[in-house]
PDB file of N, CA and C in Angstrom:
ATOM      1  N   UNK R 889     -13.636 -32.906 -12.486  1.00  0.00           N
ATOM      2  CA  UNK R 889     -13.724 -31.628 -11.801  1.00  0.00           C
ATOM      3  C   UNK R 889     -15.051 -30.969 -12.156  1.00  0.00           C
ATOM      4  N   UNK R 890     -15.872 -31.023 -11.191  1.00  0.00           N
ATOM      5  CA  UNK R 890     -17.572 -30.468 -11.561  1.00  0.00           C
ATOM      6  C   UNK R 890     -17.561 -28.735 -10.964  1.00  0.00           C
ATOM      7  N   UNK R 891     -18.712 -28.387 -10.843  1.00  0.00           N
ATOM      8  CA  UNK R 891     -18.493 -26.809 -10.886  1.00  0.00           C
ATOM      9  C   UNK R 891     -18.461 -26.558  -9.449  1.00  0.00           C
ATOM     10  N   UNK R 892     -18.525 -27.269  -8.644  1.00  0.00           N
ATOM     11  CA  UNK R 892     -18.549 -27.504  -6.998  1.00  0.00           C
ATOM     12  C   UNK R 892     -16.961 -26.727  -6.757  1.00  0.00           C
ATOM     13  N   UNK R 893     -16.511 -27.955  -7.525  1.00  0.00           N
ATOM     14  CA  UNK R 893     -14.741 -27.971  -7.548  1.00  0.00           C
ATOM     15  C   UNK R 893     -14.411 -26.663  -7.545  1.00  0.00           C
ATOM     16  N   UNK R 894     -14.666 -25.955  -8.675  1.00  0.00           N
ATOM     17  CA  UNK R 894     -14.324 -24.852  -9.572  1.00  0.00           C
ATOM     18  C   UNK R 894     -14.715 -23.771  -8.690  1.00  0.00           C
ATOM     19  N   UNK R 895     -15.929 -23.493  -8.206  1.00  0.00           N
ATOM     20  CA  UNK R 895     -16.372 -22.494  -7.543  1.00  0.00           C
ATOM     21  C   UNK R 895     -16.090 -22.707  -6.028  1.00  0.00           C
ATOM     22  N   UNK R 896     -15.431 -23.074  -5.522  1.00  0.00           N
ATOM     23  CA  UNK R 896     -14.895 -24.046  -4.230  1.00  0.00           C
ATOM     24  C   UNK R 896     -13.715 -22.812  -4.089  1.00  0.00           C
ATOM     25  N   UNK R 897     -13.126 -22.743  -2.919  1.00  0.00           N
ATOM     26  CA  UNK R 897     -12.077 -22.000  -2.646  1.00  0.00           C
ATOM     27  C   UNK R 897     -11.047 -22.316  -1.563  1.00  0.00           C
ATOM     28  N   UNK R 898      -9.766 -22.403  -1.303  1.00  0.00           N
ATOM     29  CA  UNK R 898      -9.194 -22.805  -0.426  1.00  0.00           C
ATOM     30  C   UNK R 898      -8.724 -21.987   0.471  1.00  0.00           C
ATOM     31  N   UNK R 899      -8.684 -22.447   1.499  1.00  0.00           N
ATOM     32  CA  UNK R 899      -8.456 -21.642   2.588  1.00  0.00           C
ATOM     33  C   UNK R 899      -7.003 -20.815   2.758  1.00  0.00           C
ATOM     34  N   UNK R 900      -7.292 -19.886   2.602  1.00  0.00           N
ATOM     35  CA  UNK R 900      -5.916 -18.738   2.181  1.00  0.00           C
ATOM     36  C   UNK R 900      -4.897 -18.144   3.947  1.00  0.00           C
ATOM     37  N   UNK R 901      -3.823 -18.607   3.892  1.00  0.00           N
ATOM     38  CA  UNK R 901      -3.064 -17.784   5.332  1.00  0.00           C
ATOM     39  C   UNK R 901      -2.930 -16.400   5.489  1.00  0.00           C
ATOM     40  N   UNK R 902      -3.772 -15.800   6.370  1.00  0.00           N
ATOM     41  CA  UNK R 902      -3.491 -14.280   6.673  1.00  0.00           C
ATOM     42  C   UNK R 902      -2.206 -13.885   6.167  1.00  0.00           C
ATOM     43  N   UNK R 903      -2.483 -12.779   5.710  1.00  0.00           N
ATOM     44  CA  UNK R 903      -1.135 -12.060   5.219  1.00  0.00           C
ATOM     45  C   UNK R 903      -0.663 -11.196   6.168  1.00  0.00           C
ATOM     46  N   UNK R 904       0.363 -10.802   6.174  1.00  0.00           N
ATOM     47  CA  UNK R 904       1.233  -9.948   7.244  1.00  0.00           C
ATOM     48  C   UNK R 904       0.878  -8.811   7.077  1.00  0.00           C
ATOM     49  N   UNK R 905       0.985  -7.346   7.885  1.00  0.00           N
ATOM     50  CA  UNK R 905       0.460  -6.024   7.391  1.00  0.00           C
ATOM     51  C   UNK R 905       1.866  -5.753   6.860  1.00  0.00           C
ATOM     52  N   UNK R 906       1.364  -4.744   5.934  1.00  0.00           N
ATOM     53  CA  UNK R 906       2.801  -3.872   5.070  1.00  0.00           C
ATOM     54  C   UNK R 906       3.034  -3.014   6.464  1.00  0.00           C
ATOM     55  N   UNK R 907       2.240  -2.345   6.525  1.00  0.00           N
ATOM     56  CA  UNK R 907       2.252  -0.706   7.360  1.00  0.00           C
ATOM     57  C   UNK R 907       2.226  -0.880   8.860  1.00  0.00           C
ATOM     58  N   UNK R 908       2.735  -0.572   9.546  1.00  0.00           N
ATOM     59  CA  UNK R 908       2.329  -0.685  10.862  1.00  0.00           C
ATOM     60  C   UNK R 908       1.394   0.835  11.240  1.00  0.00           C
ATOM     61  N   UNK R 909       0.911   0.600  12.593  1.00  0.00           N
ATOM     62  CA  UNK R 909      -0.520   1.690  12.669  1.00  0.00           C
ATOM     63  C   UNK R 909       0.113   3.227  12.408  1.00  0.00           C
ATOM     64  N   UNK R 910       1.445   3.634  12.876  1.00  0.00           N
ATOM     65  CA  UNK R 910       2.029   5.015  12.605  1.00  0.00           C
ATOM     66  C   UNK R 910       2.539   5.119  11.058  1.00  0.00           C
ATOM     67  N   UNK R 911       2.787   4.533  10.128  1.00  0.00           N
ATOM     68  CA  UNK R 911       2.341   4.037   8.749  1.00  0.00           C
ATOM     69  C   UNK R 911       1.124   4.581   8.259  1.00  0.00           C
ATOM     70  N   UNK R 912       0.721   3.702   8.428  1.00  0.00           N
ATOM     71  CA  UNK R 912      -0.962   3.803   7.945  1.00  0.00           C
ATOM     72  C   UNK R 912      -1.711   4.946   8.288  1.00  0.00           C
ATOM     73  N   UNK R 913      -1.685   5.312   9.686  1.00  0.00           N
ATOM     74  CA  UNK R 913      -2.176   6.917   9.952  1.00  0.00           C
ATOM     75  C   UNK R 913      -1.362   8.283   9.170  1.00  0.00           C
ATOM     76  N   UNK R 914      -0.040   8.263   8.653  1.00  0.00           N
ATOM     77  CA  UNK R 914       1.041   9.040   8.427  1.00  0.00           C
ATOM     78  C   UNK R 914       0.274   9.189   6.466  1.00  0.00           C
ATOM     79  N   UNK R 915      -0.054   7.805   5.759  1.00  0.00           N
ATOM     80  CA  UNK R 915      -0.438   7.515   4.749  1.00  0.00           C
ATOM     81  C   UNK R 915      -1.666   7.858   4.600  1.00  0.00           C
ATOM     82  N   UNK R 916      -2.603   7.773   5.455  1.00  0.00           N
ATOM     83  CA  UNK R 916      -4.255   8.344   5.596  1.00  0.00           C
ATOM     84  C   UNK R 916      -4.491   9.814   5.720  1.00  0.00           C
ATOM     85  N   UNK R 917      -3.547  10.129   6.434  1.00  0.00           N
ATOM     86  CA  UNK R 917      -3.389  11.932   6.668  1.00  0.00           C
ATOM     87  C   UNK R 917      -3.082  12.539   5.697  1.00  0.00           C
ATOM     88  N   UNK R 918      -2.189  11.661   4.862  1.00  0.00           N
ATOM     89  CA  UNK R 918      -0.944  12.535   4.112  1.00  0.00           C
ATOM     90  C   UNK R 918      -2.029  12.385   2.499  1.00  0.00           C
ATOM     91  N   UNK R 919      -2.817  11.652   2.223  1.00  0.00           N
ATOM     92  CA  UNK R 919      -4.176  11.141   1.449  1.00  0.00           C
ATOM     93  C   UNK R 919      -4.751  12.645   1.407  1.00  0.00           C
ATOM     94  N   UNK R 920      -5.521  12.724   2.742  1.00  0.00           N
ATOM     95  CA  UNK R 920      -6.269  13.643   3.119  1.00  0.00           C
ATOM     96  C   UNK R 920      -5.790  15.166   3.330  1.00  0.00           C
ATOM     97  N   UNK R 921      -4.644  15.228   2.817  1.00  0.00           N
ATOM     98  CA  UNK R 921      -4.130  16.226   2.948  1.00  0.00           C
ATOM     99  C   UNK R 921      -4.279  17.171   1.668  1.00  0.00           C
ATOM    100  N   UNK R 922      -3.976  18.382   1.667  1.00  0.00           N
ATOM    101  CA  UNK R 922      -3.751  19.289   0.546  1.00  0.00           C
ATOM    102  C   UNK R 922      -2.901  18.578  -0.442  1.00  0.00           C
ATOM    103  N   UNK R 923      -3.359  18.330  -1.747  1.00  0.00           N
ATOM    104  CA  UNK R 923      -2.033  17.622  -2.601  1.00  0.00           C
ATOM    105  C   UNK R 923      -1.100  18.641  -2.864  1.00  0.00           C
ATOM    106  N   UNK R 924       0.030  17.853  -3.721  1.00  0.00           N
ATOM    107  CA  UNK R 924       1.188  18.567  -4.057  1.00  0.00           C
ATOM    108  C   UNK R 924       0.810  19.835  -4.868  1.00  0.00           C
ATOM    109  N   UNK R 925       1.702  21.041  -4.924  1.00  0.00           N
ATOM    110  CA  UNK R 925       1.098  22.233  -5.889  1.00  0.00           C
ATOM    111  C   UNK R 925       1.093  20.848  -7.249  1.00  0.00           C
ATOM    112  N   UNK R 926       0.557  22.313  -8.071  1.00  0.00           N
ATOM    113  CA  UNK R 926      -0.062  21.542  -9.551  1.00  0.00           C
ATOM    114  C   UNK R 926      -0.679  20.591  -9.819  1.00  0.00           C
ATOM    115  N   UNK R 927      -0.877  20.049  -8.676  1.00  0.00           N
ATOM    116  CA  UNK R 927      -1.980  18.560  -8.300  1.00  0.00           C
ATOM    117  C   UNK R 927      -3.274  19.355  -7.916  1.00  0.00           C
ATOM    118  N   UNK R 928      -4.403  18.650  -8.439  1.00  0.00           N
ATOM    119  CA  UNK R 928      -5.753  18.463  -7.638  1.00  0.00           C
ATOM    120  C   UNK R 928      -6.054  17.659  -6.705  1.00  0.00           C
ATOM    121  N   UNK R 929      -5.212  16.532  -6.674  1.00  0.00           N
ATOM    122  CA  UNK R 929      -5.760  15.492  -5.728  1.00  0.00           C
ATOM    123  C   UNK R 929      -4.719  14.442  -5.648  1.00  0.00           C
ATOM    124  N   UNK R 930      -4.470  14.014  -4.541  1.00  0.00           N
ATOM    125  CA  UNK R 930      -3.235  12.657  -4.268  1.00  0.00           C
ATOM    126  C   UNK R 930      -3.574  11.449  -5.413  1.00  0.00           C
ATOM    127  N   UNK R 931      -3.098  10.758  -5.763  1.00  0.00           N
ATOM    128  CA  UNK R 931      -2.431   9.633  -6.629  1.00  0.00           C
ATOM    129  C   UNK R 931      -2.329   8.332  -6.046  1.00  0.00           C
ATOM    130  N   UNK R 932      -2.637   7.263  -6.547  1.00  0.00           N
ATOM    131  CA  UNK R 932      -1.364   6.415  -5.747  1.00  0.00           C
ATOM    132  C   UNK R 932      -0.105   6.499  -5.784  1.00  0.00           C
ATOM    133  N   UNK R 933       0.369   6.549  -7.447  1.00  0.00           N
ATOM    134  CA  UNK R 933       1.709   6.897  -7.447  1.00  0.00           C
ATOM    135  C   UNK R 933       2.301   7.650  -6.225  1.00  0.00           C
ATOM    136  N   UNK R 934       1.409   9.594  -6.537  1.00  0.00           N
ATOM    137  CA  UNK R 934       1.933  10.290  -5.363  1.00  0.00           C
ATOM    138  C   UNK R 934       2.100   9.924  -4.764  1.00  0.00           C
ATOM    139  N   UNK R 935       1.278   9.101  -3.835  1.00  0.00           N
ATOM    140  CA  UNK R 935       1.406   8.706  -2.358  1.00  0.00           C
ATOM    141  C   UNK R 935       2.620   7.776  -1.853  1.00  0.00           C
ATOM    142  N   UNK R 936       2.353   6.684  -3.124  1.00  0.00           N
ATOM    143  CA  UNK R 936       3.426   5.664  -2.872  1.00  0.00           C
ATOM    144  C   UNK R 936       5.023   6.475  -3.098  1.00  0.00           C
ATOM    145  N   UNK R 937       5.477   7.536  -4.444  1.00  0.00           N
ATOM    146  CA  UNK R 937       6.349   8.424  -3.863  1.00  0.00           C
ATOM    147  C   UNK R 937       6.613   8.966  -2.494  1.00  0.00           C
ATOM    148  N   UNK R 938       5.609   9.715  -2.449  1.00  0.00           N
ATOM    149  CA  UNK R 938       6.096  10.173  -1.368  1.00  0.00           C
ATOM    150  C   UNK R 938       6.555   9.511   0.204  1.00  0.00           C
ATOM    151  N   UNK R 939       6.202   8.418   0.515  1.00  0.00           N
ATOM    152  CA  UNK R 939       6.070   7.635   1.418  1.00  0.00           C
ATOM    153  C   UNK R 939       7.705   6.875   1.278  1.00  0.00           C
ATOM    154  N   UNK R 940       8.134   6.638   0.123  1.00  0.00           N
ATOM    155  CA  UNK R 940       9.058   5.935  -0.421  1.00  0.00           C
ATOM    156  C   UNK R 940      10.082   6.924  -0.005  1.00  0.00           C
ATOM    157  N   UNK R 941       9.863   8.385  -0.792  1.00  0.00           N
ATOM    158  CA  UNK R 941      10.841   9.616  -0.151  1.00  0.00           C
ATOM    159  C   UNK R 941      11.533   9.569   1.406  1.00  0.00           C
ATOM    160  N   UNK R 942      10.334   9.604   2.180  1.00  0.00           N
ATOM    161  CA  UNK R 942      10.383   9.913   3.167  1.00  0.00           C
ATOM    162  C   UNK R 942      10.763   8.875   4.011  1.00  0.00           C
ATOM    163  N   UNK R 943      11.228   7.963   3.458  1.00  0.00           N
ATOM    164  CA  UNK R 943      11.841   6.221   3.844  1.00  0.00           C
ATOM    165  C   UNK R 943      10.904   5.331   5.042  1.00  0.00           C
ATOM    166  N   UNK R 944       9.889   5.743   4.471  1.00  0.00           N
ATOM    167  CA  UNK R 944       8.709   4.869   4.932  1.00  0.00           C
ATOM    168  C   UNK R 944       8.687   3.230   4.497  1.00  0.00           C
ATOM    169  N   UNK R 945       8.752   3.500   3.984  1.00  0.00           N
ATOM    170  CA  UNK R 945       9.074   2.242   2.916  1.00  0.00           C
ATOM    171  C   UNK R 945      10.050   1.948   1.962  1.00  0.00           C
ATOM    172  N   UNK R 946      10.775   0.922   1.608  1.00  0.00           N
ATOM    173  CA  UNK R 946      11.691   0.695   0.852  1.00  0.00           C
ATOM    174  C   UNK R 946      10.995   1.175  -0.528  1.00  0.00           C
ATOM    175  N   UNK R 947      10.082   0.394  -1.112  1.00  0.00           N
ATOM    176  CA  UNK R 947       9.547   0.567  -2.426  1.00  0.00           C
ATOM    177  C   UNK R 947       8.128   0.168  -3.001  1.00  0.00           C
ATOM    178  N   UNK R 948       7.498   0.829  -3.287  1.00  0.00           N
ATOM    179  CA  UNK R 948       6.027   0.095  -3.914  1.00  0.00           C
ATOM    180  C   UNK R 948       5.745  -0.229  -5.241  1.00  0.00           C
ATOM    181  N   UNK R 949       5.208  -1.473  -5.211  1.00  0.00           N
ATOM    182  CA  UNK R 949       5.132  -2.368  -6.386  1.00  0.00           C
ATOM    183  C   UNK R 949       3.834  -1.459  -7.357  1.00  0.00           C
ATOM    184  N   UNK R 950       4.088  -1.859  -8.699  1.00  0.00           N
ATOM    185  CA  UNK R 950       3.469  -0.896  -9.589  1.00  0.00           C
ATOM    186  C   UNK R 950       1.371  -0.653  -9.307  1.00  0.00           C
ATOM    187  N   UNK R 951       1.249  -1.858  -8.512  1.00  0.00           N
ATOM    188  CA  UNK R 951      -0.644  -1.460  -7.837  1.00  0.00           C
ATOM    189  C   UNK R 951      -0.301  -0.852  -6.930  1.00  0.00           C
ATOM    190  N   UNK R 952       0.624  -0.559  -5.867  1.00  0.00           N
ATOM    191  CA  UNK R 952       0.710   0.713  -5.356  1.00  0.00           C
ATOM    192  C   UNK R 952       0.441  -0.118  -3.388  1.00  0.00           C
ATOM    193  N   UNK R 953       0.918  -1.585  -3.470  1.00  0.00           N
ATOM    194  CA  UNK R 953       1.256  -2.002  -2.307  1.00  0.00           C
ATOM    195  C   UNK R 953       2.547  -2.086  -2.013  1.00  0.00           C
ATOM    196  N   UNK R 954       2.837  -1.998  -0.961  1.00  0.00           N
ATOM    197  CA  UNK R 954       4.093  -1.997  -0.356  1.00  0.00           C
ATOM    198  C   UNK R 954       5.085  -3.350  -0.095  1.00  0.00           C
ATOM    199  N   UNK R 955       5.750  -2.843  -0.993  1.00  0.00           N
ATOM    200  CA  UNK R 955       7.194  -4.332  -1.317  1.00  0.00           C
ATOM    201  C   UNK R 955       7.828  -4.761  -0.186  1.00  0.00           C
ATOM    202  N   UNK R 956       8.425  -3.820   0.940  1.00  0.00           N
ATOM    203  CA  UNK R 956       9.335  -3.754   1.695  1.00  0.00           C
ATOM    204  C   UNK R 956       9.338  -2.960   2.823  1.00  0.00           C
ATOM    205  N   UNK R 957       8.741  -3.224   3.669  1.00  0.00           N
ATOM    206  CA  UNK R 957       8.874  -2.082   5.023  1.00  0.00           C
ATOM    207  C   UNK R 957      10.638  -1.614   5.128  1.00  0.00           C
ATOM    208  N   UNK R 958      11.150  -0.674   5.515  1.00  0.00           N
ATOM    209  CA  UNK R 958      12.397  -0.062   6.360  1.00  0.00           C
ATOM    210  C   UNK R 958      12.372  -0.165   7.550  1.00  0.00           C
ATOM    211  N   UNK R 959      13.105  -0.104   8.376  1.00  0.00           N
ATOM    212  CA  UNK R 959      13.225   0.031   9.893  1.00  0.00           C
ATOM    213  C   UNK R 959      13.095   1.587  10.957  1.00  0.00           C
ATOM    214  N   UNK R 960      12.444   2.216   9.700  1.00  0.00           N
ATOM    215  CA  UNK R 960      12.259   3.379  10.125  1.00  0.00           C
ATOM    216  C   UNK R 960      10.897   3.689  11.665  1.00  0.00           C
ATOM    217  N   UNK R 961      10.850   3.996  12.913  1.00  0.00           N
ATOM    218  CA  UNK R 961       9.667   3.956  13.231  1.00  0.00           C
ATOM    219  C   UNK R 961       9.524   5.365  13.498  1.00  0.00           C
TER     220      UNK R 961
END
């Protein structure tokens, strides 16, 4: 195995989106929005809470991507 090998990469299958586009705009807004009182500024945590609250999503994994879409649209 020479460094060709090593530095070589295999061709990876597109991944599925977590979010669909009313998702993702709902999550970008809600970013850009005024944070929570006693906050200066959104979180991931926050975000991923709140999104989770609001049954956007089943649950987000501790980097703050999304485990599980809901059937919510």
């Amino acid at each position: 195995m020479g460094t060709t090998f090593v530095l070589s990469d295999r061709p990876h299958p597109p991944k599925p989106r977590k979010l669909d586009g009313k998702q993702e705009a709902f999550l970008i807004a809600t970013a850009c929005s005024a944070a929570p009182e006693g906050r200066t500024r959104w979180t991931l945590k926050l975000l991923a809470q709140r999104i989770v609250s609001l049954g956007l999503v089943d649950s987000m994994s501790q980097y703050g991507s999304v485990k599980a879409e809901s059937h919510v649209n």
